Coordinates of N, CA and C in Angstrom, one line a residue:
Chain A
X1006 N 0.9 -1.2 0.0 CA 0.0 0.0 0.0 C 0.9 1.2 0.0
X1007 N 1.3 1.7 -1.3 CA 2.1 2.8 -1.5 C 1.4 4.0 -0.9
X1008 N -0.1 4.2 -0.6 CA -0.3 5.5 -0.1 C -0.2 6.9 -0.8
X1009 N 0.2 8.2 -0.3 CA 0.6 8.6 -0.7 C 2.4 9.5 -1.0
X1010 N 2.7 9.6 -2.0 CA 4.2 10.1 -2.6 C 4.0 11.0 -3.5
X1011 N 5.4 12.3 -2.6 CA 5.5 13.3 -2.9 C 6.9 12.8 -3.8
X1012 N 7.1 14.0 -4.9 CA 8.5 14.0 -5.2 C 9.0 15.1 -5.9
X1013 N 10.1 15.8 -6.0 CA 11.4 15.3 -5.4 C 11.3 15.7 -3.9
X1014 N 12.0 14.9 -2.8 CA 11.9 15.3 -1.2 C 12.6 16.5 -1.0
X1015 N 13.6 17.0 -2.3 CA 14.6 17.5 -1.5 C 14.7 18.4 -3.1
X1016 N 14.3 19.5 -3.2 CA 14.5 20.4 -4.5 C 15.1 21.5 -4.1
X1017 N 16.4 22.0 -4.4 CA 17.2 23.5 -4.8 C 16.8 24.2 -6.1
X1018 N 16.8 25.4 -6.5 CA 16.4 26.4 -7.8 C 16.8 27.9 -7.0
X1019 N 16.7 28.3 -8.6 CA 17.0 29.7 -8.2 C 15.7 30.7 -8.8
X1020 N 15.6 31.8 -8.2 CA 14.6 32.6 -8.7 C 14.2 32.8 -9.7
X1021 N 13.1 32.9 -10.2 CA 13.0 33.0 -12.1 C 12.5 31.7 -12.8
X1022 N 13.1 30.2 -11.8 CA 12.8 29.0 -12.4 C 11.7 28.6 -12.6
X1023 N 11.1 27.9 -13.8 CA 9.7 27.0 -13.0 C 10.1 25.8 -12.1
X1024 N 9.3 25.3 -11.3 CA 9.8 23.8 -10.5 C 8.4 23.5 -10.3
X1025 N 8.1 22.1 -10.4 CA 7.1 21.4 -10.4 C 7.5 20.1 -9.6
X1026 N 6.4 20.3 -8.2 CA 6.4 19.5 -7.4 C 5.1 17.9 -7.6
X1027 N 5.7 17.0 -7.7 CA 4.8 16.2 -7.8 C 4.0 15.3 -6.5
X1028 N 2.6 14.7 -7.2 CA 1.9 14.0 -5.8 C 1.6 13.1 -6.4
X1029 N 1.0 11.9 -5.4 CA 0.8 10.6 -6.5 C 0.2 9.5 -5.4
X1030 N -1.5 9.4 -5.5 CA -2.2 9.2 -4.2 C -2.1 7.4 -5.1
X1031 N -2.5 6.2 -4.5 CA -3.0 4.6 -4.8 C -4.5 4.6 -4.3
X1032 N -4.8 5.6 -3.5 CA -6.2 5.3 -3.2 C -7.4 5.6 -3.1
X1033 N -7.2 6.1 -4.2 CA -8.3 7.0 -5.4 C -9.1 7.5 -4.6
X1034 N -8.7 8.3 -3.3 CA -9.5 9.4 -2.8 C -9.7 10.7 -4.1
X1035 N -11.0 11.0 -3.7 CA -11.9 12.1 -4.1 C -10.8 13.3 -4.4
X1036 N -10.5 14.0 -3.2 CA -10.0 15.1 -2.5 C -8.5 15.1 -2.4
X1037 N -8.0 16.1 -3.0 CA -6.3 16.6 -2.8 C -6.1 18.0 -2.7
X1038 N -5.0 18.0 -1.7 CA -4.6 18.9 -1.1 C -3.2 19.5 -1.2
X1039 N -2.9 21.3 -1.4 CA -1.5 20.9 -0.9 C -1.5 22.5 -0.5
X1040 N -0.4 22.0 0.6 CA 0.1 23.1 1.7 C 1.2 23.5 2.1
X1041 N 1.3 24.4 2.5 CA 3.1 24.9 2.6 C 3.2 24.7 4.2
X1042 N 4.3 24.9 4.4 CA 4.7 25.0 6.1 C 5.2 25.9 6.1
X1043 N 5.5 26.6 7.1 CA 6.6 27.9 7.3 C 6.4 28.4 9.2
X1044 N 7.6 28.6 9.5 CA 7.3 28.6 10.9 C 6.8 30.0 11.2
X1045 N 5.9 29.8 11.8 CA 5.1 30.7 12.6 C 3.9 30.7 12.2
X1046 N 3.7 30.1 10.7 CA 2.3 30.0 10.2 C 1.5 28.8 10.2
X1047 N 2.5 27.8 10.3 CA 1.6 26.7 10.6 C 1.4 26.2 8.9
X1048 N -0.1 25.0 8.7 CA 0.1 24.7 7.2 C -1.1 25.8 7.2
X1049 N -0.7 25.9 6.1 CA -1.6 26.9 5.0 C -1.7 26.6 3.7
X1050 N -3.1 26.4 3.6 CA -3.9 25.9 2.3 C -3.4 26.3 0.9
X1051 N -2.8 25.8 0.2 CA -2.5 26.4 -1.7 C -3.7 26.5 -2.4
X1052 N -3.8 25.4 -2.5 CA -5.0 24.5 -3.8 C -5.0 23.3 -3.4
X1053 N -6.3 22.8 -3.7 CA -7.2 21.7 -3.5 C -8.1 21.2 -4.9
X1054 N -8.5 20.2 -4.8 CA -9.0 19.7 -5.4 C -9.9 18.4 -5.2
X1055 N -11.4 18.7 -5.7 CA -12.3 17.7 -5.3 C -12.9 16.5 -6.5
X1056 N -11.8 17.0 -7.1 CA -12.2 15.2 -8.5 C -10.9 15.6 -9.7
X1057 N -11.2 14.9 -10.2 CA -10.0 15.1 -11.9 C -10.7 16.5 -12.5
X1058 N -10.2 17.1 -13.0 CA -10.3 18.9 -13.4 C -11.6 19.9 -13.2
X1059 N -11.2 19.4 -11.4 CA -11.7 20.3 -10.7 C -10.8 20.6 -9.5
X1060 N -10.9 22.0 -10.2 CA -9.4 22.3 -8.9 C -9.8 23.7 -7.7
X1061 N -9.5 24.5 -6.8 CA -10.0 25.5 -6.1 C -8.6 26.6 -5.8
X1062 N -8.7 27.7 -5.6 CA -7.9 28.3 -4.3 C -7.9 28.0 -3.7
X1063 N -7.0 28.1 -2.5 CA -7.0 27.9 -0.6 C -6.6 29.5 -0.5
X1064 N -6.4 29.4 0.9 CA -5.7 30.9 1.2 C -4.1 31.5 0.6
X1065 N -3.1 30.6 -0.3 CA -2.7 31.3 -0.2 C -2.0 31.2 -2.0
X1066 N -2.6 31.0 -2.7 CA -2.4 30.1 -4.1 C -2.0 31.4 -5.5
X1067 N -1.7 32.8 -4.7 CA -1.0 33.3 -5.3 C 0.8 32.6 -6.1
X1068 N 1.5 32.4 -7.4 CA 2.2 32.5 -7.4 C 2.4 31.2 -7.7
X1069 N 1.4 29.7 -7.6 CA 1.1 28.6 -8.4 C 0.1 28.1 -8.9
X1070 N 0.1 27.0 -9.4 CA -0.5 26.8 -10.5 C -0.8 25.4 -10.3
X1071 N -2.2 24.5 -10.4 CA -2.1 23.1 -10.3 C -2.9 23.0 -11.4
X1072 N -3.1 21.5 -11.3 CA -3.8 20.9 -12.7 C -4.1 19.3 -12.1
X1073 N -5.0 18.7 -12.7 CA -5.4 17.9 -11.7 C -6.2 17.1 -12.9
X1074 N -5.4 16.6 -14.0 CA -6.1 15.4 -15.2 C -6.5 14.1 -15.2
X1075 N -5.6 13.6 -14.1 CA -6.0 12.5 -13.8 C -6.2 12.1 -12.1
X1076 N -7.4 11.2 -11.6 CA -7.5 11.1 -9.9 C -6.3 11.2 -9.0
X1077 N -5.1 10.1 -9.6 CA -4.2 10.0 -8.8 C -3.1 10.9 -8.6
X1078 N -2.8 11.9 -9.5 CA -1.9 12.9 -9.7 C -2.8 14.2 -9.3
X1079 N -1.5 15.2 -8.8 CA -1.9 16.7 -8.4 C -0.7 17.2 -8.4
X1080 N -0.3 17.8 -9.4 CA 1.2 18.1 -9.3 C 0.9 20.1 -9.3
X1081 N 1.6 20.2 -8.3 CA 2.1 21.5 -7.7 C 3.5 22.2 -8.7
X1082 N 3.1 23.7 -9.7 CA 3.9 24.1 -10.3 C 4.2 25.6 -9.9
X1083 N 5.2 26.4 -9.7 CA 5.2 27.1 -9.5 C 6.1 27.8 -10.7
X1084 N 5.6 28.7 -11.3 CA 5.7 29.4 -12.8 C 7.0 30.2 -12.7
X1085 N 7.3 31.0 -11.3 CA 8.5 31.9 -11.7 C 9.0 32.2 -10.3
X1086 N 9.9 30.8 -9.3 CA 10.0 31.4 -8.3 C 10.3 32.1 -7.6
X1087 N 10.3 32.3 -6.2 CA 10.2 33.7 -5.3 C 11.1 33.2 -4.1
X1088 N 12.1 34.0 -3.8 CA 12.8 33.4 -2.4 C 11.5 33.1 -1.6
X1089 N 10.2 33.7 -1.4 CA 9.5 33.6 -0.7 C 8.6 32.5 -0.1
X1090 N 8.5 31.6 -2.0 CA 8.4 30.4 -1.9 C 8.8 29.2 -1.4
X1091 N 10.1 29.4 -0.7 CA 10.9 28.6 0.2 C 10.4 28.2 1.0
X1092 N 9.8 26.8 1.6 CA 9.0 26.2 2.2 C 9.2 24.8 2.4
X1093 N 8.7 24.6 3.1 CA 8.2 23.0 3.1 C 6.9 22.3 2.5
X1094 N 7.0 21.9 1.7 CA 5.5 21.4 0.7 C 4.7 20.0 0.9
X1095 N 3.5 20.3 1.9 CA 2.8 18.7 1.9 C 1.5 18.7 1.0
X1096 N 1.0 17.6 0.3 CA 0.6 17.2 -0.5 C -0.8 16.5 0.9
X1097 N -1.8 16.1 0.5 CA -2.5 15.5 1.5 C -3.9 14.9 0.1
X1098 N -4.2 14.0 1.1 CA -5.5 13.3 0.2 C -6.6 12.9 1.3
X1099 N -8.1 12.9 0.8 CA -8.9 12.6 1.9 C -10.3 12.0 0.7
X1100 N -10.7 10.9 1.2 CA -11.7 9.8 1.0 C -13.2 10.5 -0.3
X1101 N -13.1 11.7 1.1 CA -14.0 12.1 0.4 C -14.4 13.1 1.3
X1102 N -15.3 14.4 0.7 CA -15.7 15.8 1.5 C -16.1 15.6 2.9
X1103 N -16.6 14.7 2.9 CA -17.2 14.5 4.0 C -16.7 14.9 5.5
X1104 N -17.6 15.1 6.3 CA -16.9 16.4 7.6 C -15.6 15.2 8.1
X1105 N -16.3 14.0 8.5 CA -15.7 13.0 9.4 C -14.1 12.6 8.8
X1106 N -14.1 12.7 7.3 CA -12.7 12.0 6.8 C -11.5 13.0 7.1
X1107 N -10.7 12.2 7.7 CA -9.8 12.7 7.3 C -8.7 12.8 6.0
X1108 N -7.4 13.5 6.7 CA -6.4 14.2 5.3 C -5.6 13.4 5.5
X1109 N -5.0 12.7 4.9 CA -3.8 11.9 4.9 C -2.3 12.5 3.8
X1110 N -1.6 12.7 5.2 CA -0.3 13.8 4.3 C 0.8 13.1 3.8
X1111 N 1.5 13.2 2.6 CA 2.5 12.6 2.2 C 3.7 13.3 3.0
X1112 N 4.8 12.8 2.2 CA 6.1 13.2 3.0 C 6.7 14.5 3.4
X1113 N 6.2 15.2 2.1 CA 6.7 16.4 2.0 C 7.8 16.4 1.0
X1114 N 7.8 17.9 0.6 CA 9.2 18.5 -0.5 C 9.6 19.4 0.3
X1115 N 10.8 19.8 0.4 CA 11.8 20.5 1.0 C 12.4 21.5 0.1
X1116 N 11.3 22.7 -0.2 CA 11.9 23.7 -1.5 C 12.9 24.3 -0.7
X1117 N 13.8 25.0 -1.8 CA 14.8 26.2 -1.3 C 14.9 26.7 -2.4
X1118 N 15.0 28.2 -2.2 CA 15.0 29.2 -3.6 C 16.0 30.2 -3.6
X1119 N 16.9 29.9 -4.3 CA 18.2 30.8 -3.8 C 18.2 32.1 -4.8
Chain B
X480 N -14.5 34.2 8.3 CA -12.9 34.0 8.2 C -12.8 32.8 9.8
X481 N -11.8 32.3 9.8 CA -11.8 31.1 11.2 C -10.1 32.0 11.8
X482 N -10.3 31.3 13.1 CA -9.1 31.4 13.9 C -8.5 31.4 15.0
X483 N -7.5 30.1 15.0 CA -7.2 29.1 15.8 C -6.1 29.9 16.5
X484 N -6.4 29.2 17.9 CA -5.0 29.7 19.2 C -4.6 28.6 20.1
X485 N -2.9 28.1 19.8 CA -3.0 27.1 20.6 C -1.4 27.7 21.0
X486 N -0.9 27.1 22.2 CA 0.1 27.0 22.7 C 1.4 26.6 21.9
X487 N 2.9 27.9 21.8 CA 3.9 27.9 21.2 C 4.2 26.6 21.2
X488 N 4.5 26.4 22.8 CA 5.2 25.1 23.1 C 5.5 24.9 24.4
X489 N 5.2 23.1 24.9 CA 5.2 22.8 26.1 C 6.1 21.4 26.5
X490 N 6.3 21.5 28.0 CA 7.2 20.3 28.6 C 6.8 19.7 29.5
X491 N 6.6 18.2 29.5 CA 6.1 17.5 30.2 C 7.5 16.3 30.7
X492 N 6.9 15.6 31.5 CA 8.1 14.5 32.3 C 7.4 13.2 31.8
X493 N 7.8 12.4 31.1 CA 8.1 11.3 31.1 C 6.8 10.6 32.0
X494 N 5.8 9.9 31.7 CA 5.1 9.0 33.0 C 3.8 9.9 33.3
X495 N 4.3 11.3 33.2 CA 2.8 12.3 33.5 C 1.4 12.4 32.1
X496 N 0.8 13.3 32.3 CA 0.0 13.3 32.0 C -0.2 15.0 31.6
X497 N -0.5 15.7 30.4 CA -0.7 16.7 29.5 C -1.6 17.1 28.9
X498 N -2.0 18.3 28.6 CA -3.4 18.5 28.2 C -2.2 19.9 27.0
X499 N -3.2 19.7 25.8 CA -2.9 20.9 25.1 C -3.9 21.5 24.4
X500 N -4.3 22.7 24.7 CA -5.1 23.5 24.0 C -5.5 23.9 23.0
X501 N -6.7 24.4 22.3 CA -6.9 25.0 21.1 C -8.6 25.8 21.2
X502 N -7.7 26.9 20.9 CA -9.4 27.8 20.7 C -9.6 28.2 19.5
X503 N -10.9 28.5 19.2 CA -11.2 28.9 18.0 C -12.2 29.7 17.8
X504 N -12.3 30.3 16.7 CA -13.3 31.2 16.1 C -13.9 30.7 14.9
X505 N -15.3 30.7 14.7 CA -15.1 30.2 13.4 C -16.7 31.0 13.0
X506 N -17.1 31.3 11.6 CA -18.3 31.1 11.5 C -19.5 29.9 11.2
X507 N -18.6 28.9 10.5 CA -19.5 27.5 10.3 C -18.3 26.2 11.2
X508 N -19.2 25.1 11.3 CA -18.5 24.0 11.9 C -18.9 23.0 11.6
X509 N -17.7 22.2 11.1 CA -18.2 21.1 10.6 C -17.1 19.9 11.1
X510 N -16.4 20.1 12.5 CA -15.3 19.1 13.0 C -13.6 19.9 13.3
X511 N -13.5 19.2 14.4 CA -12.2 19.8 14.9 C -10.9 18.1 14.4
X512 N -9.9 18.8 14.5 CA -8.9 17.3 14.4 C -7.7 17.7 14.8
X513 N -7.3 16.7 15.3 CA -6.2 16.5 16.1 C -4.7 16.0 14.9
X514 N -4.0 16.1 14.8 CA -2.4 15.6 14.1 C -1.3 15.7 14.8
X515 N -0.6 14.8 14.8 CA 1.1 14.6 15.1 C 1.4 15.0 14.2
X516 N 3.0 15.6 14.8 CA 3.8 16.0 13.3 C 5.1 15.5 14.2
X517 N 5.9 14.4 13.5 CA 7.5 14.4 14.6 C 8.0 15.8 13.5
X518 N 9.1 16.0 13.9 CA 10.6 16.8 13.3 C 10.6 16.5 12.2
X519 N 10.7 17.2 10.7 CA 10.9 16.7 9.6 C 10.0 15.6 9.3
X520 N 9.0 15.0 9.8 CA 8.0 14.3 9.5 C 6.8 15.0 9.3
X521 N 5.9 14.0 8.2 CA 4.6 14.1 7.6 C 3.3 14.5 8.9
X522 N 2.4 15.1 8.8 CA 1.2 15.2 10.2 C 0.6 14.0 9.8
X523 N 0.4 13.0 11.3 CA -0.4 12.2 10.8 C -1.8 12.1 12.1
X524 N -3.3 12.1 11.3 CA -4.4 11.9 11.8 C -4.3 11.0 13.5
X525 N -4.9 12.3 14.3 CA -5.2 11.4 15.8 C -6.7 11.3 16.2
X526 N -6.8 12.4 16.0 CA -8.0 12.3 16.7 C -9.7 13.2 15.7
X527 N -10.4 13.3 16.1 CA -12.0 13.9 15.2 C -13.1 14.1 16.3
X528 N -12.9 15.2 16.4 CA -14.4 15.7 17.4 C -15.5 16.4 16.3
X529 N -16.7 16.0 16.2 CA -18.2 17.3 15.9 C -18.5 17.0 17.3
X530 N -19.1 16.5 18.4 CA -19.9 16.7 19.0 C -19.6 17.2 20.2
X531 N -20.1 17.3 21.3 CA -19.5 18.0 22.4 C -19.2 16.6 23.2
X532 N -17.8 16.8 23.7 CA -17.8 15.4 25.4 C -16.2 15.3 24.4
X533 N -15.8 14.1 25.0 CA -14.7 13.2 25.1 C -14.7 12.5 24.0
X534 N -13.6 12.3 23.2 CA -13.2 10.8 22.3 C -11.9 10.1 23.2
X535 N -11.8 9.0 23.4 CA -10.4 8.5 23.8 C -10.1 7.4 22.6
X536 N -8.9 7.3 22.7 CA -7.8 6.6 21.7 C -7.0 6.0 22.6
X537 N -7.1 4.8 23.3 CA -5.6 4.5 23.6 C -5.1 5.6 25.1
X538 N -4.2 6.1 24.5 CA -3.1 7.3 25.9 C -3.9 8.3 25.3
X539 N -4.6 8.9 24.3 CA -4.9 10.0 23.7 C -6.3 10.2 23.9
X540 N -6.8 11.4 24.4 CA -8.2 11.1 24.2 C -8.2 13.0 23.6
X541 N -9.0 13.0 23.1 CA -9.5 14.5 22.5 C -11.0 15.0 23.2
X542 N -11.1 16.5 23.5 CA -12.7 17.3 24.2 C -12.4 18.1 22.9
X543 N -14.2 18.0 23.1 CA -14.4 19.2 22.2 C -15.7 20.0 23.0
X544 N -15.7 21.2 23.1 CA -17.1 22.3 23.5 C -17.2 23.2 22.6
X545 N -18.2 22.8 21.8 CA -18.4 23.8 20.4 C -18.9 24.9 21.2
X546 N -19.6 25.2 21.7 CA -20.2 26.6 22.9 C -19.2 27.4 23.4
X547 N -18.2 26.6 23.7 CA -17.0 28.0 24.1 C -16.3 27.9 23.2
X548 N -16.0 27.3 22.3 CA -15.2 27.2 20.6 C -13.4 26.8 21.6
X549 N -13.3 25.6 22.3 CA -12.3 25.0 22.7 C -12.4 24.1 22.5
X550 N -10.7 23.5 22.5 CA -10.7 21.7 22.4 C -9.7 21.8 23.0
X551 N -9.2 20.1 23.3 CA -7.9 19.7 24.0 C -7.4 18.3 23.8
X552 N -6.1 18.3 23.7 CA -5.5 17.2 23.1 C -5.3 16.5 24.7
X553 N -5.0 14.9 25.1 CA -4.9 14.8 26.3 C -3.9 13.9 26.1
X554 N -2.6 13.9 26.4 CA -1.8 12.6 26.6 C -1.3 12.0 28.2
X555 N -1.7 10.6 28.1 CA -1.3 10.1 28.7 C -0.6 9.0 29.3
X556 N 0.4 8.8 30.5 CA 1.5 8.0 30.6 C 2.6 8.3 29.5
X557 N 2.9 9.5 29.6 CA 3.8 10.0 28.0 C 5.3 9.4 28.2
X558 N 5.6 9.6 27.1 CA 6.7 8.7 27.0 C 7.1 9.5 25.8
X559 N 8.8 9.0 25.7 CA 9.6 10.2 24.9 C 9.0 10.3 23.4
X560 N 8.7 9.1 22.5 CA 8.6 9.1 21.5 C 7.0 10.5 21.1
X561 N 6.9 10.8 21.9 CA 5.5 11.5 22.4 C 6.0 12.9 21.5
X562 N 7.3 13.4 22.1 CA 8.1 14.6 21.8 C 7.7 14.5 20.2
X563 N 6.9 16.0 19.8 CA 6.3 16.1 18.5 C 5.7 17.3 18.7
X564 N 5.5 18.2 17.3 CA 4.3 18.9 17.6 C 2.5 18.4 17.1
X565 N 1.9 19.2 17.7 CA 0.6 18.5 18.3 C -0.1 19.9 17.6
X566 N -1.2 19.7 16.4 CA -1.9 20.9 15.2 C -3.2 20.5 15.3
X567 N -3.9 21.6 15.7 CA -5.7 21.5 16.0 C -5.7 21.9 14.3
X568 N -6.4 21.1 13.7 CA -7.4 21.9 12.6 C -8.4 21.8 12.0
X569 N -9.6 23.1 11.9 CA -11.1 22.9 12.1 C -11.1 23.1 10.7
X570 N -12.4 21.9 10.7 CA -13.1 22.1 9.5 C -14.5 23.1 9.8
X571 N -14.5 24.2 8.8 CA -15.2 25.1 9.1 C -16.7 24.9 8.4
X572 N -16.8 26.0 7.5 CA -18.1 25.9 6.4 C -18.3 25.4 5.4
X573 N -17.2 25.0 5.3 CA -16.7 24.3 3.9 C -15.7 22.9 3.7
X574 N -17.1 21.8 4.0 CA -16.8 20.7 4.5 C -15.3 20.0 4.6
X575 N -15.0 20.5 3.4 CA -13.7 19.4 2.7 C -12.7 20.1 2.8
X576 N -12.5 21.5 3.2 CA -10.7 22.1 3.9 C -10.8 22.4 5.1
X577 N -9.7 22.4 5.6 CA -9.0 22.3 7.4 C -8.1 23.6 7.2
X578 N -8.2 24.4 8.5 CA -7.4 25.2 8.7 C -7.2 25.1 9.6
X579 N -5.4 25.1 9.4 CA -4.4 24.2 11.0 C -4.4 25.9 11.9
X580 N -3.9 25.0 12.9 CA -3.5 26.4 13.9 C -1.6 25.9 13.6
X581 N -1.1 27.0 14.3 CA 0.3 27.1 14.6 C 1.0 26.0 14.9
X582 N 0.2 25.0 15.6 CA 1.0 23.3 16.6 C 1.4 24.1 18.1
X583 N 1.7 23.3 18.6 CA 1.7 22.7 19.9 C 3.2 22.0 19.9
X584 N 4.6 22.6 20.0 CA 4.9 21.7 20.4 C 5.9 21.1 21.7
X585 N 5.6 19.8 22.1 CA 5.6 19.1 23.4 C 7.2 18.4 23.4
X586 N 7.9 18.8 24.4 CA 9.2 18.3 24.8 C 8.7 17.2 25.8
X587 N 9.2 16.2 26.0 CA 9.1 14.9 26.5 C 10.4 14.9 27.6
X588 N 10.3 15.4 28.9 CA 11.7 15.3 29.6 C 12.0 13.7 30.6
X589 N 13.3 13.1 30.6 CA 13.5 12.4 32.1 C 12.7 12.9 33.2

């Protein structure tokens, strides 16, 4: 039961680049998620998505870009990055909208934007 | 708009027993949740309150009081592997996203 996988764990770039973060759920949950970390903020919502090309804002989805063609992929692109974007990146999947399910988080990516 | 307040960070001994906070503001509710996060590790699902009272898990039990918009994480007989931070996050009006609070996080001492 692969679950869910993020990839690459571990991405360096420089400002200006595109980099695209990948997700990749086995158990064809509904619902994908992805969120940054940063300390003091806690996770904070990007984009989500509640089926194959249907995708949303979260709070803070200035500055990427998702796409979401097929259930098991949700890959995370960011068009032209920003030192600012330096983060930690989790990916998460959940069953279905429903209040009770939970998110199930992959590993994470470990951006850095020099 | 929602918004969560829980504690920077706290230290407990080994064998005792912890409680960690989370208040909130919200205008719709549709479920509170509990997550571990270790160091450089993924959050993973503990706990799920909608109703008001007690869930227990094992060492872990979760309150929820939708009327005063609190909850509380409860560990007990802690033990080191414990040492983690600990993320309230409510699902508000909109069934299918969570907004975390800050974490909680818990040092585990001798």
């Amino acid at each position: 039961d692969a679950g869910i996988t993020q990839s690459p764990r571990y991405k360096i770039t420089e400002t200006g680049r595109q980099v695209t973060l990948m997700c990749h759920q086995t158990w064809s949950h509904s619902y994908m998620f992805w969120y940054r970390q940063d300390l003091g903020h806690g996770l904070r919502l990007i984009y989500y998505s509640a089926a194959a090309d249907i995708t949303d804002k979260g709070e803070v989805p200035d500055g990427y870009v998702v796409s979401r063609s097929k259930t098991e992929n949700f890959p995370l692109t960011l068009e032209s990055a920003t030192r600012s974007q330096t983060s930690v990146y989790f990916c998460a999947s959940s069953e279905t909208g429903y209040s009770n399910q939970p998110q199930h988080f992959g590993d994470g990516t470990r951006l850095s934007i020099l | 708009g929602q918004n969560i307040d829980q504690p920077t960070e706290m230290t407990a001994t080994e064998g005792a027993i912890v409680q960690i906070n989370c208040t909130y503001q919200t205008s719709g509710f549709n479920g509170l949740f509990w997550y571990q996060q270790h160091a450089g590790e993924a959050p993973t699902f503990l706990s799920y309150n909608v109703l008001d009272g007690l869930e227990e898990k094992g060492r872990f039990s979760s309150f929820l009081s939708r009327s005063k918009g609190y909850s509380y994480l409860l560990l007990k007989e802690l033990q080191m592997k414990d040492s983690a931070s600990y993320l309230c996050a409510l699902r508000g009006g909109t069934a299918s996203k969570l907004t975390f609070g800050t974490g909680t996080r818990l040092q585990v001492t001798l």
